[in-house]
mmCIF file of C-alpha atoms in Angstrom:
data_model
loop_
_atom_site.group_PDB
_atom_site.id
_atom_site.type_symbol
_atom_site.label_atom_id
_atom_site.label_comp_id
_atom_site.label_asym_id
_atom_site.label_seq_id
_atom_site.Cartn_x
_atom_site.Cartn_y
_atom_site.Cartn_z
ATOM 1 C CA UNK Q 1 37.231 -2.022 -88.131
ATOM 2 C CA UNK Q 2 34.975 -0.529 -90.619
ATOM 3 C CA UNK Q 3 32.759 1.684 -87.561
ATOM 4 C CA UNK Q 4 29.119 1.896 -89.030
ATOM 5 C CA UNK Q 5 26.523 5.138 -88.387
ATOM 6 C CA UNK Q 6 25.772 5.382 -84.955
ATOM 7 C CA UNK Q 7 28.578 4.230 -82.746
ATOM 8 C CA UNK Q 8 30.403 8.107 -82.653
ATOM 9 C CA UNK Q 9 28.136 11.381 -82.418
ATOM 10 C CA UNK Q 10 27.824 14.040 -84.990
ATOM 11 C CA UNK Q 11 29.898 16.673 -83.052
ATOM 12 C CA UNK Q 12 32.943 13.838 -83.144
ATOM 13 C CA UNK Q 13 32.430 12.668 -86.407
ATOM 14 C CA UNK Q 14 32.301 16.500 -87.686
ATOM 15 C CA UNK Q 15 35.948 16.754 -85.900
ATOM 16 C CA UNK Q 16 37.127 13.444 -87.158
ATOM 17 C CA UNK Q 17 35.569 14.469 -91.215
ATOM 18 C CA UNK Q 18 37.901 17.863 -91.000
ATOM 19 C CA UNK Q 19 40.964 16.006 -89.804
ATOM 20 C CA UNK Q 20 40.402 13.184 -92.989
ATOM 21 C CA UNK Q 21 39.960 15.868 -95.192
ATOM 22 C CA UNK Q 22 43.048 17.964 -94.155
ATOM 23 C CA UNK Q 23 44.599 15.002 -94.401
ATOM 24 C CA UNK Q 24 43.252 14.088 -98.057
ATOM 25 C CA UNK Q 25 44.682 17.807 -98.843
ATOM 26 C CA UNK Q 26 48.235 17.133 -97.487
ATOM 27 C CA UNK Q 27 48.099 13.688 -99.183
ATOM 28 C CA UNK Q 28 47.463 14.863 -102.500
ATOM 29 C CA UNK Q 29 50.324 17.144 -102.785
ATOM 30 C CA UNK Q 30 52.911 14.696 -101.001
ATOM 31 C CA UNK Q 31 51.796 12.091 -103.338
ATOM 32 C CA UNK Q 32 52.842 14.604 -106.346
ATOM 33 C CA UNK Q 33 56.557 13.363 -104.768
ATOM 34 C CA UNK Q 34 55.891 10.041 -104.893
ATOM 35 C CA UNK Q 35 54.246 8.831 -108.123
ATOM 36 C CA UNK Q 36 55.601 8.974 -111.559
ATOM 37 C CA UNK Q 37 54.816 7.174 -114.646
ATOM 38 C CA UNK Q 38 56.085 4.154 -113.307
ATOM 39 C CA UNK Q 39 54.623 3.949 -110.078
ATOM 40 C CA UNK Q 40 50.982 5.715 -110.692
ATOM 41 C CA UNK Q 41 49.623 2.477 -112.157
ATOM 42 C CA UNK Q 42 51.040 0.658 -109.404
ATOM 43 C CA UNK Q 43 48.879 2.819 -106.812
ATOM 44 C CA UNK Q 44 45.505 2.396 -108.684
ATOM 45 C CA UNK Q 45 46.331 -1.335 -108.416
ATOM 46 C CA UNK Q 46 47.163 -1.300 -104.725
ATOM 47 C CA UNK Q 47 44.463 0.218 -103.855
ATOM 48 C CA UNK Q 48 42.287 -2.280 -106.063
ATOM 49 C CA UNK Q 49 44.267 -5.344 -103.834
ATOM 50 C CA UNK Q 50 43.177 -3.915 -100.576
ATOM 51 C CA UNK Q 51 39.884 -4.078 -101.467
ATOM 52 C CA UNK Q 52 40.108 -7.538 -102.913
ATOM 53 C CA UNK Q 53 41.725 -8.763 -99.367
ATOM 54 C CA UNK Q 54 39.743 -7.037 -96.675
ATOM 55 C CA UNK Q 55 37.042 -9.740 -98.440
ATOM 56 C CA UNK Q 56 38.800 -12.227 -96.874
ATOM 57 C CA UNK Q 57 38.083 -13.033 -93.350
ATOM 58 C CA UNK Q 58 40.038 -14.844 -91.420
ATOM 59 C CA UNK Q 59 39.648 -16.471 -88.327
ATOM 60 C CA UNK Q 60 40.970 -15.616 -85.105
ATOM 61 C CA UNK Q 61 39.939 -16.763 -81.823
ATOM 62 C CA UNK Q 62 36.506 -16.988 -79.935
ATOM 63 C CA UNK Q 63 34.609 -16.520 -82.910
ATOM 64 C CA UNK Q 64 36.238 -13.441 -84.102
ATOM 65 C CA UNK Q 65 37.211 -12.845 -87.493
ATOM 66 C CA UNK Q 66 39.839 -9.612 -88.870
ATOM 67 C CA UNK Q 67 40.725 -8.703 -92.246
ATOM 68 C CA UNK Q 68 43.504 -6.666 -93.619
ATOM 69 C CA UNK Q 69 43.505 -2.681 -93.267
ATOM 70 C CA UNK Q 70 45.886 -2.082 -95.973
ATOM 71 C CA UNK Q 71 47.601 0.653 -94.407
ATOM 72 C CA UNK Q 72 51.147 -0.150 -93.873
ATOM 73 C CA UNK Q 73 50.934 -2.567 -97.384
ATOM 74 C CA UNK Q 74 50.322 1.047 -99.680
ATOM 75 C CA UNK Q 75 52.924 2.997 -97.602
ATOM 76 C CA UNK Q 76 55.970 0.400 -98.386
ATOM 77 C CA UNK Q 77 54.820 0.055 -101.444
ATOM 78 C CA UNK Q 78 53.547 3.271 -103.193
ATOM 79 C CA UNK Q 79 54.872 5.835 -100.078
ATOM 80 C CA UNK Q 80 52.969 7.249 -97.008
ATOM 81 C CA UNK Q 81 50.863 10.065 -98.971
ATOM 82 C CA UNK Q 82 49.767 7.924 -101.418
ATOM 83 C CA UNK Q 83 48.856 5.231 -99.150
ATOM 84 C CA UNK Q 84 46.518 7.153 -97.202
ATOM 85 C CA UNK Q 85 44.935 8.232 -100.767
ATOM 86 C CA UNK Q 86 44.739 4.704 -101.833
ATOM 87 C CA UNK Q 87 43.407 3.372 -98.155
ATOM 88 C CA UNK Q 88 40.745 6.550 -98.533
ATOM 89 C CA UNK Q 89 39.324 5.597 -102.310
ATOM 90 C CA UNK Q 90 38.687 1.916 -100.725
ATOM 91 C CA UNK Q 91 36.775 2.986 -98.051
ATOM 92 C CA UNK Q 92 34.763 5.403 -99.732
ATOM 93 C CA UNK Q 93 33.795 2.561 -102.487
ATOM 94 C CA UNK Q 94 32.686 0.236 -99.851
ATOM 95 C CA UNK Q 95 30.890 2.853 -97.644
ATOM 96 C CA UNK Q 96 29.339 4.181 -100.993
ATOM 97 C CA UNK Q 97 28.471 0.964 -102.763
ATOM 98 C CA UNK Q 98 28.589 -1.591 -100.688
ATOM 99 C CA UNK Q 99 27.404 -0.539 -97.215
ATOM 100 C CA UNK Q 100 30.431 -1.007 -95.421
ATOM 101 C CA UNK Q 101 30.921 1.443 -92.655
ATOM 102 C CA UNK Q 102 28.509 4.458 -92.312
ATOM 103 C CA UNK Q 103 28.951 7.734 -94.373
ATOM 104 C CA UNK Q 104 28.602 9.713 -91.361
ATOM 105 C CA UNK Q 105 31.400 7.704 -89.578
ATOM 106 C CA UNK Q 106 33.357 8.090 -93.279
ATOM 107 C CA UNK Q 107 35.795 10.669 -91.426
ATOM 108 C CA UNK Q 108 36.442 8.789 -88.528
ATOM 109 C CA UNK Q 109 37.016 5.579 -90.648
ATOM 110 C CA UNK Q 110 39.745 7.606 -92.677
ATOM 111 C CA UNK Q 111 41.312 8.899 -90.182
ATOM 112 C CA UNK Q 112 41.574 5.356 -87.996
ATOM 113 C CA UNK Q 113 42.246 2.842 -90.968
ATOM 114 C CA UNK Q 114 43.951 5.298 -93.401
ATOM 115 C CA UNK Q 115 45.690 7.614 -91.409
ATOM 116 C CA UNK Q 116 46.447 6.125 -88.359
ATOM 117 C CA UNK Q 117 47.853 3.282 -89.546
ATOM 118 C CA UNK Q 118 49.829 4.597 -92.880
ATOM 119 C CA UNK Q 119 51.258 6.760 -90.248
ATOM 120 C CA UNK Q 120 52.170 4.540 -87.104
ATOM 121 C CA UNK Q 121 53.246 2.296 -89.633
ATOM 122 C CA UNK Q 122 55.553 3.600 -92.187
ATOM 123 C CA UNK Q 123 57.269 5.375 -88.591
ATOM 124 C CA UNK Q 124 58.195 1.752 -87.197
ATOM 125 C CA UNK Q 125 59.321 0.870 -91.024
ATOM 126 C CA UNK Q 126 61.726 3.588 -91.143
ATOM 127 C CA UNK Q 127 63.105 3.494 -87.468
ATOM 128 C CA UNK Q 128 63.553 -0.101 -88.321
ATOM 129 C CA UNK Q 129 65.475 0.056 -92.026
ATOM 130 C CA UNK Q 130 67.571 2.504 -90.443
ATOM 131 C CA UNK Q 131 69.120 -0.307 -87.552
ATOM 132 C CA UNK Q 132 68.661 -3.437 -89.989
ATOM 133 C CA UNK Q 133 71.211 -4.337 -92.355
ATOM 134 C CA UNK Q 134 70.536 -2.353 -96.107
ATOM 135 C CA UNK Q 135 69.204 -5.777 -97.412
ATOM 136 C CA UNK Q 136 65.980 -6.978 -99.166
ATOM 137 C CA UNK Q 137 65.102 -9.295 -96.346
ATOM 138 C CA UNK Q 138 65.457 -5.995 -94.114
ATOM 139 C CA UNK Q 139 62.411 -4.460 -96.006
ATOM 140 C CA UNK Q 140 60.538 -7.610 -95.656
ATOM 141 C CA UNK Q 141 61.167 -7.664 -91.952
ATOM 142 C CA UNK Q 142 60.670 -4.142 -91.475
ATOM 143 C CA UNK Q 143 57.284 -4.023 -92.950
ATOM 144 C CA UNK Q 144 56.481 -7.356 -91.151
ATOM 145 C CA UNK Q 145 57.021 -5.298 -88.036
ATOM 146 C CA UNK Q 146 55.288 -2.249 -89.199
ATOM 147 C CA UNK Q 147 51.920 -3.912 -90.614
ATOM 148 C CA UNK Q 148 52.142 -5.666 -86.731
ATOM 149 C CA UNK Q 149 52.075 -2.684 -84.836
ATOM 150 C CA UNK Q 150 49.590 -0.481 -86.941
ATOM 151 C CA UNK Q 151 46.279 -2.898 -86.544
ATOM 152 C CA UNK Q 152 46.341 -2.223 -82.634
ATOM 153 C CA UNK Q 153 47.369 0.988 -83.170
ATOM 154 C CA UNK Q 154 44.013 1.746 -85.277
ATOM 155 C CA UNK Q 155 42.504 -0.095 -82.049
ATOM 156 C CA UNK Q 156 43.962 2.334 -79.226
ATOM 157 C CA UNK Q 157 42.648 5.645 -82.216
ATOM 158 C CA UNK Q 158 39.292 4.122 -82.095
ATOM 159 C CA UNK Q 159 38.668 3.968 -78.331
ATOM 160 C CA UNK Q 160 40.314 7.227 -77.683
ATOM 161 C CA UNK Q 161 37.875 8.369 -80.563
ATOM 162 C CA UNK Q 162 35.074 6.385 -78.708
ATOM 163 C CA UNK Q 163 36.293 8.180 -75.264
ATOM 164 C CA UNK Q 164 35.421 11.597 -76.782
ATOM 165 C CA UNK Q 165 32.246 10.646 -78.920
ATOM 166 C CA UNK Q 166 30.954 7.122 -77.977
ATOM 167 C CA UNK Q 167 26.812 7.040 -78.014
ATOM 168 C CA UNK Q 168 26.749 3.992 -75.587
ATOM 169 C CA UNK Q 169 27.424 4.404 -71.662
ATOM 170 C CA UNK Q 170 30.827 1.837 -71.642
ATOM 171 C CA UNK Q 171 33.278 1.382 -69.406
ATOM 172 C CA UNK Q 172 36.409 2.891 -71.605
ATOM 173 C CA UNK Q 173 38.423 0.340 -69.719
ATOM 174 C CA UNK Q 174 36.799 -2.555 -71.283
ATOM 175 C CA UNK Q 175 36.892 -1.260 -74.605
ATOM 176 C CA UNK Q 176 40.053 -0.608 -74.585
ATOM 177 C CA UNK Q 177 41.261 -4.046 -73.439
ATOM 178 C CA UNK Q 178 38.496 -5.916 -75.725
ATOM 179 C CA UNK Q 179 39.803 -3.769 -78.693
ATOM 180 C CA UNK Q 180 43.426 -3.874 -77.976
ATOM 181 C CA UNK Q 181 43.319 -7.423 -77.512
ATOM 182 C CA UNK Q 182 41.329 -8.794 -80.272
ATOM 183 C CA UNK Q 183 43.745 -6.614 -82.905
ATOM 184 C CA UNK Q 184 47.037 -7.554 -81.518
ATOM 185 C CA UNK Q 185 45.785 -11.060 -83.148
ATOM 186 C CA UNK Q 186 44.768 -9.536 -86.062
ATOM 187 C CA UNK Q 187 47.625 -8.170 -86.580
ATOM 188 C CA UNK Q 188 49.362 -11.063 -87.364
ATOM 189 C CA UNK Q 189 47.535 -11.486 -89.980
ATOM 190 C CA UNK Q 190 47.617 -8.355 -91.132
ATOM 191 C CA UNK Q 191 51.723 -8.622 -91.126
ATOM 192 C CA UNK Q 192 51.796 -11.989 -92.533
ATOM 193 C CA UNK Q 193 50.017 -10.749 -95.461
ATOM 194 C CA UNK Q 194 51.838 -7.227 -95.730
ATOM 195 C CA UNK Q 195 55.639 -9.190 -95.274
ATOM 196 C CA UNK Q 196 54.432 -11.462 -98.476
ATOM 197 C CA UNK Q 197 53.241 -9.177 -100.749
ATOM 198 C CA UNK Q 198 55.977 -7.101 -100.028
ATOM 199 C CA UNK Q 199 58.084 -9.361 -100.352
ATOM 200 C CA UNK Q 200 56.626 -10.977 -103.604
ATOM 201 C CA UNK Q 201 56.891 -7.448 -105.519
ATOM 202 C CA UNK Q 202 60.566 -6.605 -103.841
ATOM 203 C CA UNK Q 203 61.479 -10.169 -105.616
ATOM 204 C CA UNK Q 204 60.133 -8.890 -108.992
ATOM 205 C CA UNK Q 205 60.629 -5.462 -109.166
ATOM 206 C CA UNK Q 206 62.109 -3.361 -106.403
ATOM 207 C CA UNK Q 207 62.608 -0.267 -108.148
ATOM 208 C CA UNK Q 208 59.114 0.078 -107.943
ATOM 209 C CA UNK Q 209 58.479 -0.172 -104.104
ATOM 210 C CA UNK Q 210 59.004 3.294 -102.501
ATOM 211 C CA UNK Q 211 60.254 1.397 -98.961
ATOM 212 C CA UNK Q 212 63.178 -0.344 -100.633
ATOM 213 C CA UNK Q 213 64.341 2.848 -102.329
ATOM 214 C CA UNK Q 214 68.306 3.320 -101.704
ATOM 215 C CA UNK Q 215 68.444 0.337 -100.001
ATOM 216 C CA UNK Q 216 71.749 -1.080 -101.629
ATOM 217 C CA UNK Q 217 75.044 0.997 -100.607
ATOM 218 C CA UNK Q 218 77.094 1.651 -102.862
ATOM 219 C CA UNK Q 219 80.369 -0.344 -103.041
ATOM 220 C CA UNK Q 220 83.641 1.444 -101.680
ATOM 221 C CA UNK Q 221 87.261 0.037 -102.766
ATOM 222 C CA UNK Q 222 89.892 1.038 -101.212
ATOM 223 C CA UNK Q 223 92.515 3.245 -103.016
ATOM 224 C CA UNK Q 224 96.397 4.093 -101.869
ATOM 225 C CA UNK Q 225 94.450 3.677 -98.664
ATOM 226 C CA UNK Q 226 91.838 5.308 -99.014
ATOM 227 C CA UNK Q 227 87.952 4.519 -99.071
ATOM 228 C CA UNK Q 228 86.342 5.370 -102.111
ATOM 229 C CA UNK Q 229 82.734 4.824 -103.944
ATOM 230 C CA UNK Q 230 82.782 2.425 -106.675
ATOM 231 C CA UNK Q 231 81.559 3.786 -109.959
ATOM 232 C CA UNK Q 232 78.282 2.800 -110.381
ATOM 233 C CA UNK Q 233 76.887 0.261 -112.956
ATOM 234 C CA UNK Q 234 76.893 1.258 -116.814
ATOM 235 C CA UNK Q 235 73.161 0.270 -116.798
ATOM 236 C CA UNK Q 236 70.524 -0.655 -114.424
ATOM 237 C CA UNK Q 237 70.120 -4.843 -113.668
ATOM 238 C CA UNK Q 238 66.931 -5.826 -115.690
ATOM 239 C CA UNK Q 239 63.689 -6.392 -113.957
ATOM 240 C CA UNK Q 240 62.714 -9.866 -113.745
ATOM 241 C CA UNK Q 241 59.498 -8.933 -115.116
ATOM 242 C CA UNK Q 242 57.564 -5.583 -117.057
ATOM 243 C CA UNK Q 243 55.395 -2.821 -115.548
ATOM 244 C CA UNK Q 244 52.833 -4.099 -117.394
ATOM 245 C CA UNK Q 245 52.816 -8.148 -116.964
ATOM 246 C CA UNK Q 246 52.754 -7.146 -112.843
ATOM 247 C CA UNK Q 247 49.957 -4.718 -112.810
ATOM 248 C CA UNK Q 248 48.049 -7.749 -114.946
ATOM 249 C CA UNK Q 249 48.934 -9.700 -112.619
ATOM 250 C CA UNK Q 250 48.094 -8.063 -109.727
ATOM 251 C CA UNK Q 251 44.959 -7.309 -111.241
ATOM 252 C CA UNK Q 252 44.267 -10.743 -112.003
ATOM 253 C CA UNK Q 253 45.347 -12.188 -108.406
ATOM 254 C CA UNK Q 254 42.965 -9.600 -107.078
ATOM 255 C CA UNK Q 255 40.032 -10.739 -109.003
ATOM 256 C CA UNK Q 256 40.348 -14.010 -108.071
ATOM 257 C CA UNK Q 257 40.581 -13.081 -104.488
ATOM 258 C CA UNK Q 258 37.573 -11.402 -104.635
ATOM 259 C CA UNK Q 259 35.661 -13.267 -106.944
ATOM 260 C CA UNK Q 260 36.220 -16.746 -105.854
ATOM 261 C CA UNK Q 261 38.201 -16.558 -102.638
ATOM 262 C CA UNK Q 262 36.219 -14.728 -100.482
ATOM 263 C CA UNK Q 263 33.298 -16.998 -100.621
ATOM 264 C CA UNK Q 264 35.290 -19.130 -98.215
ATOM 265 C CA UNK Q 265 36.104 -16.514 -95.872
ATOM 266 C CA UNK Q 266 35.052 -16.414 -92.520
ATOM 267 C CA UNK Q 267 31.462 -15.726 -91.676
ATOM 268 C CA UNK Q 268 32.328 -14.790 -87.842
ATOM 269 C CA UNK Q 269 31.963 -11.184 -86.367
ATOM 270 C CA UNK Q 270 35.343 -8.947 -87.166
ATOM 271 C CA UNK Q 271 37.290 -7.364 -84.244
ATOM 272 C CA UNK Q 272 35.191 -4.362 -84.022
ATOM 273 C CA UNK Q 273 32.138 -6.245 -84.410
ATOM 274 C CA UNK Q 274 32.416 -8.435 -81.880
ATOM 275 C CA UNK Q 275 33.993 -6.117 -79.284
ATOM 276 C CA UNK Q 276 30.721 -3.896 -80.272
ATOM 277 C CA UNK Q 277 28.142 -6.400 -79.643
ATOM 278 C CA UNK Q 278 29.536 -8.118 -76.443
ATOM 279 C CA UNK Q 279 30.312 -4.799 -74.941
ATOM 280 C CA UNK Q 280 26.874 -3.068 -76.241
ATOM 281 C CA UNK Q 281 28.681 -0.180 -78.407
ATOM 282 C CA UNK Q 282 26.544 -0.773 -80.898
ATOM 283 C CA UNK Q 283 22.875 -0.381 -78.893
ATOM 284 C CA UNK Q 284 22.628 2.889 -81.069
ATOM 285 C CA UNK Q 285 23.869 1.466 -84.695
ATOM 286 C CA UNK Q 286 22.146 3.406 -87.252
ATOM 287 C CA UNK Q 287 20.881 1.304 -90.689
ATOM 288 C CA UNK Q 288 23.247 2.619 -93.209
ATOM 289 C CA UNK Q 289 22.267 5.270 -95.596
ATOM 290 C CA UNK Q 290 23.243 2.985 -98.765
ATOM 291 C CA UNK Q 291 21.467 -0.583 -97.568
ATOM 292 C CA UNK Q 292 19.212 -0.172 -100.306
ATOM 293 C CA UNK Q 293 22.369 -0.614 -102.578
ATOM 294 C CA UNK Q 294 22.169 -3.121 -105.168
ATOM 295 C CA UNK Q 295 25.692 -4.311 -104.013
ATOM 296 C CA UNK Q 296 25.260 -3.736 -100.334
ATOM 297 C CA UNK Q 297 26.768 -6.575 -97.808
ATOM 298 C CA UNK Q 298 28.915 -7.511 -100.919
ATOM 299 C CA UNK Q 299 26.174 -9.349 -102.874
ATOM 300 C CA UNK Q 300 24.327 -8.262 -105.797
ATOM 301 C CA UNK Q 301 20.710 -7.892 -105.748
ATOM 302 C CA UNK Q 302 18.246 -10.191 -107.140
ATOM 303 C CA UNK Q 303 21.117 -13.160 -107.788
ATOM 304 C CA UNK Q 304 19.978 -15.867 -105.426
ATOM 305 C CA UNK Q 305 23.198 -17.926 -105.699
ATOM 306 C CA UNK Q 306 25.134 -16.509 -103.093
ATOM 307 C CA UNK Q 307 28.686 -17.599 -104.425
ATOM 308 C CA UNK Q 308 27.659 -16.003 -107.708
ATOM 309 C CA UNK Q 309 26.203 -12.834 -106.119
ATOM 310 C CA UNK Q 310 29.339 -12.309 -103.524
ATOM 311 C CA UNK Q 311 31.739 -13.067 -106.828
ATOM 312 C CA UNK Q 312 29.931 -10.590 -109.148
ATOM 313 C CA UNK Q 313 30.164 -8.081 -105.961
ATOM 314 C CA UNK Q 314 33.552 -8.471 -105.572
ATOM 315 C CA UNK Q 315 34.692 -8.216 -108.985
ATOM 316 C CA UNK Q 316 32.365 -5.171 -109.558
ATOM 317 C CA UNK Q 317 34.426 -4.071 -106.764
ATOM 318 C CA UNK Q 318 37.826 -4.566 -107.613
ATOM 319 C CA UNK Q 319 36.955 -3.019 -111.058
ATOM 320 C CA UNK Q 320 35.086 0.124 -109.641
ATOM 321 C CA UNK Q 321 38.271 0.201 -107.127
ATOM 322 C CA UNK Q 322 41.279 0.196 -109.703
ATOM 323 C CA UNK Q 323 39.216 2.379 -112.174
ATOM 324 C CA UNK Q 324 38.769 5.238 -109.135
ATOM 325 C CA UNK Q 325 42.272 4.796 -107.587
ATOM 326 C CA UNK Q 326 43.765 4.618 -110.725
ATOM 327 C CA UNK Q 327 41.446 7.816 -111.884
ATOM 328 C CA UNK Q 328 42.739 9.860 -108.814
ATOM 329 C CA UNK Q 329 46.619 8.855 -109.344
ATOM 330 C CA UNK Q 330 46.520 9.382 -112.837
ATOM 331 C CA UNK Q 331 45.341 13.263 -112.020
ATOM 332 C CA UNK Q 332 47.791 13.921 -109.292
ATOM 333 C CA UNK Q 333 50.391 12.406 -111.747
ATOM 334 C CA UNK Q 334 49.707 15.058 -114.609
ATOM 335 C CA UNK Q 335 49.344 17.861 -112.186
ATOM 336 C CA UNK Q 336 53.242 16.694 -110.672
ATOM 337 C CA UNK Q 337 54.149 17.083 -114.580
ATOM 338 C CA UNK Q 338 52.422 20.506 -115.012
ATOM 339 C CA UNK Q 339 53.899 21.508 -111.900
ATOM 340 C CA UNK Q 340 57.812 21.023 -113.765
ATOM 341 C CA UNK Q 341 57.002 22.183 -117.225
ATOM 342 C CA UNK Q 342 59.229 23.828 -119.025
ATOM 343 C CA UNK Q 343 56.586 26.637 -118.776
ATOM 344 C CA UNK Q 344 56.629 26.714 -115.055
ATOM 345 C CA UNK Q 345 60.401 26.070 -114.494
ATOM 346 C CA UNK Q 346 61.301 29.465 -116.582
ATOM 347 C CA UNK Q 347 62.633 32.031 -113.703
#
C-alpha cells in the first residue's frame, strides 16, 4: 500500500505531511511511557522485522500479491506510540533508499500504514482483551483480530484520502470496492503473521510485550468468608530465554527473511498496485525522486545476479533499519530517564 508520487496532489499531501508529523510529535512523547531499558532494544528490532517481512509477497487472488503493514504487530508488541514510530522509520528507509513509495506521498503513507492502522488496531485489541478471558491465548486472538481489521481499514483511509486529493478522474465507488476488497484478503495474511509472532514472543518472554501487560489476575482465597488477593510471588517466574539471545534472534530470523526469503516472494502486483493500474489511478504516477538509488526496487546496483543483489538489498536494509529504529528509541529512552532524574524530581 506503499502510494508512490503522483497518485494524491500537493495541496492533500501538504495536509496529510502535517497530520504525520503531529503525529510523530505525540508519538515521541507517548513512547517516553512505553520503552525502558528492557523494551527499547526490542523496538529497534521490531521495526527492523517489519521491514524484513513487507519483502515477502504473498499471493492472493487474481494475480494480486499483499505484504504485511506492520502496524498492529509494533502496537501489541512495543505499545501504540511506539508503533507508529517504528512503522514511520520503515517507511522512511524504503522511500529514502530504496524507492518505495514517493517522498511527496511520505505523509500520506504515514498517516495510512502507520497511523491508521496502529490506531484502528490496537482499539479492536483492547475492546477485545477486555471481553476475552485474561489468558495468553486471549492476546494471541485479540491481535489476530486486530491485525484483521487494520489492513482494510488502511484501505477505506486511502480512498477517502483519494476522494479529497486523487489526480485521476475515478469513480470513488470503484475504488473503494477494488480497495476494500483486495485488503480484506490481505488481511489474513497480515493476521496470520501478526497472531504468530505474537504469539512466538508471548511464549518466550511476555513481560516484554506491552499487549499482554496485567494480563494474569491475581489469585483471591477466600478468608472467614471473605475474598481476598493472594500475596504475590516472592520472585518473578524466569524467562524462558534472555533479552539478549531474542533480540539475536530476531535479528537473525529477520536477515534471513530478507536476505534469502524474499527472493521467492511473489512477483505479482500488491493490492494497491493492482487496484491502481486496472482502475487507471496511477495515469499520473510520478518516477520517484530516489530511482537513481543504488538500492532502489530492492536490488543493488551493478550486481547482475538478482538473488545476490535482492539479498545484499535486503540485508543492507534490515541493518540500516535496526541501526535507525534502534538510534531513535535509544534517544527517546535517555530523554524518559532525564525527564525522572533526581535533578528534575526535586520540588
Amino acid at each position: 500500500m506503499h502510494v508512490p508520487d503522483g497518485f494524491i496532489d500537493a495541496p492533500t499531501s501538504a495536509v496529510t505531511a502535517v497530520v504525520a508529523a503531529g503525529a510523530l510529535a505525540v508519538s515521541l512523547r507517548g513512547a517516553r511511557r512505553e520503552l525502558d531499558e528492557r523494551t527499547a532494544p526490542l523496538a529497534g528490532l521490531v521495526a527492523a522485522f517489519i521491514f524484513a517481512v513487507q519483502m515477502l509477497n504473498f499471493p492472493v487472488a487474481g494475480g494480486t500479491s499483499g505484504h504485511l503493514l506492520g502496524g498492529a504487530l509494533a502496537a501489541i508488541l512495543v505499545g501504540p506510540y511506539t508503533a507508529v514510530l517504528c512503522v514511520s522509520v520503515v517507511l522512511l528507509m524504503q522511500g529514502v533508499l530504496f524507492a518505495d513509495g514517493g517522498l511527496t506521498a511520505l505523509g500520506v503513507n504515514i498517516t495510512d500504514m502507520a497511523i491508521v492502522t496502529t490506531v484502528v488496531s490496537y482499539a479492536v485489541f483492547r475492546g477485545l482483551l477486555a471481553v476475552l478471558p485474561r489468558k495468553r491465548r486471549s492476546v494471541t486472538v485479540a491481535s489476530f483480530v486486530a491485525a484483521l481489521v487494520s489492513v482494510p481499514a488502511a484501505a477505506v483511509a486511502f480512498t477517502l484520502i483519494y476522494a479529497v486529493g486523487g489526480t485521476t478522474d475515478v469513480s470513488l465507488g470503484k475504488v473503494a470496492t477494488a480497495m476494500i476488497g483486495v485488503h480484506v484478503l490481505i488481511g489474513i495474511g497480515e493476521a496470520v503473521i501478526t497472531a504468530l509472532t505474537v504469539g512466538a514472543v508471548i511464549a518466550v518472554r511476555p513481560d516484554l510485550v506491552h499487549g499482554a501487560r496485567g494480563l494474569h489476575q491475581r489469585l483471591r482465597l477466600r478468608v472467614d468468608g471473605v475474598l481476598v488477593d493472594a500475596p504475590a510471588p516472592a520472585a518473578p517466574v524466569a524467562a524462558r530465554t534472555s533479552r539478549r539471545t531474542l533480540w539475536v534472534t530476531g535479528l537473525v530470523t529477520s536477515l534471513v527473511l530478507a536476505g534469502f526469503v524474499s527472493f521467492y516472494a511473489s512477483a505479482s502486483p500488491d493490492g494497491l498496485e493492482k487496484v491502481a493500474h486496472d482502475k487507471g489511478i496511477d495515469a499520473k504516477a510520478e518516477k520517484h525522486a530516489a530511482s537513481g538509488s543504488p538500492l532502489a526496487d530492492y536490488g543493488v546496483k551493478d550486481v547482475k545476479d538478482a538473488r545476490l543483489s535482492g539479498g545484499l538489498a535486503g540485508v543492507i536494509g534490515v541493518g540500516v533499519t535496526v541501526v535507525a529504529g534502534s538510534a531513535v528509541f535509544w534517544a527517546v529512552r535517555r530523554r524518559r530517564t532525564d525527564a525522572v532524574s533526581p535533578a528534575n524530581t526535586a520540588v
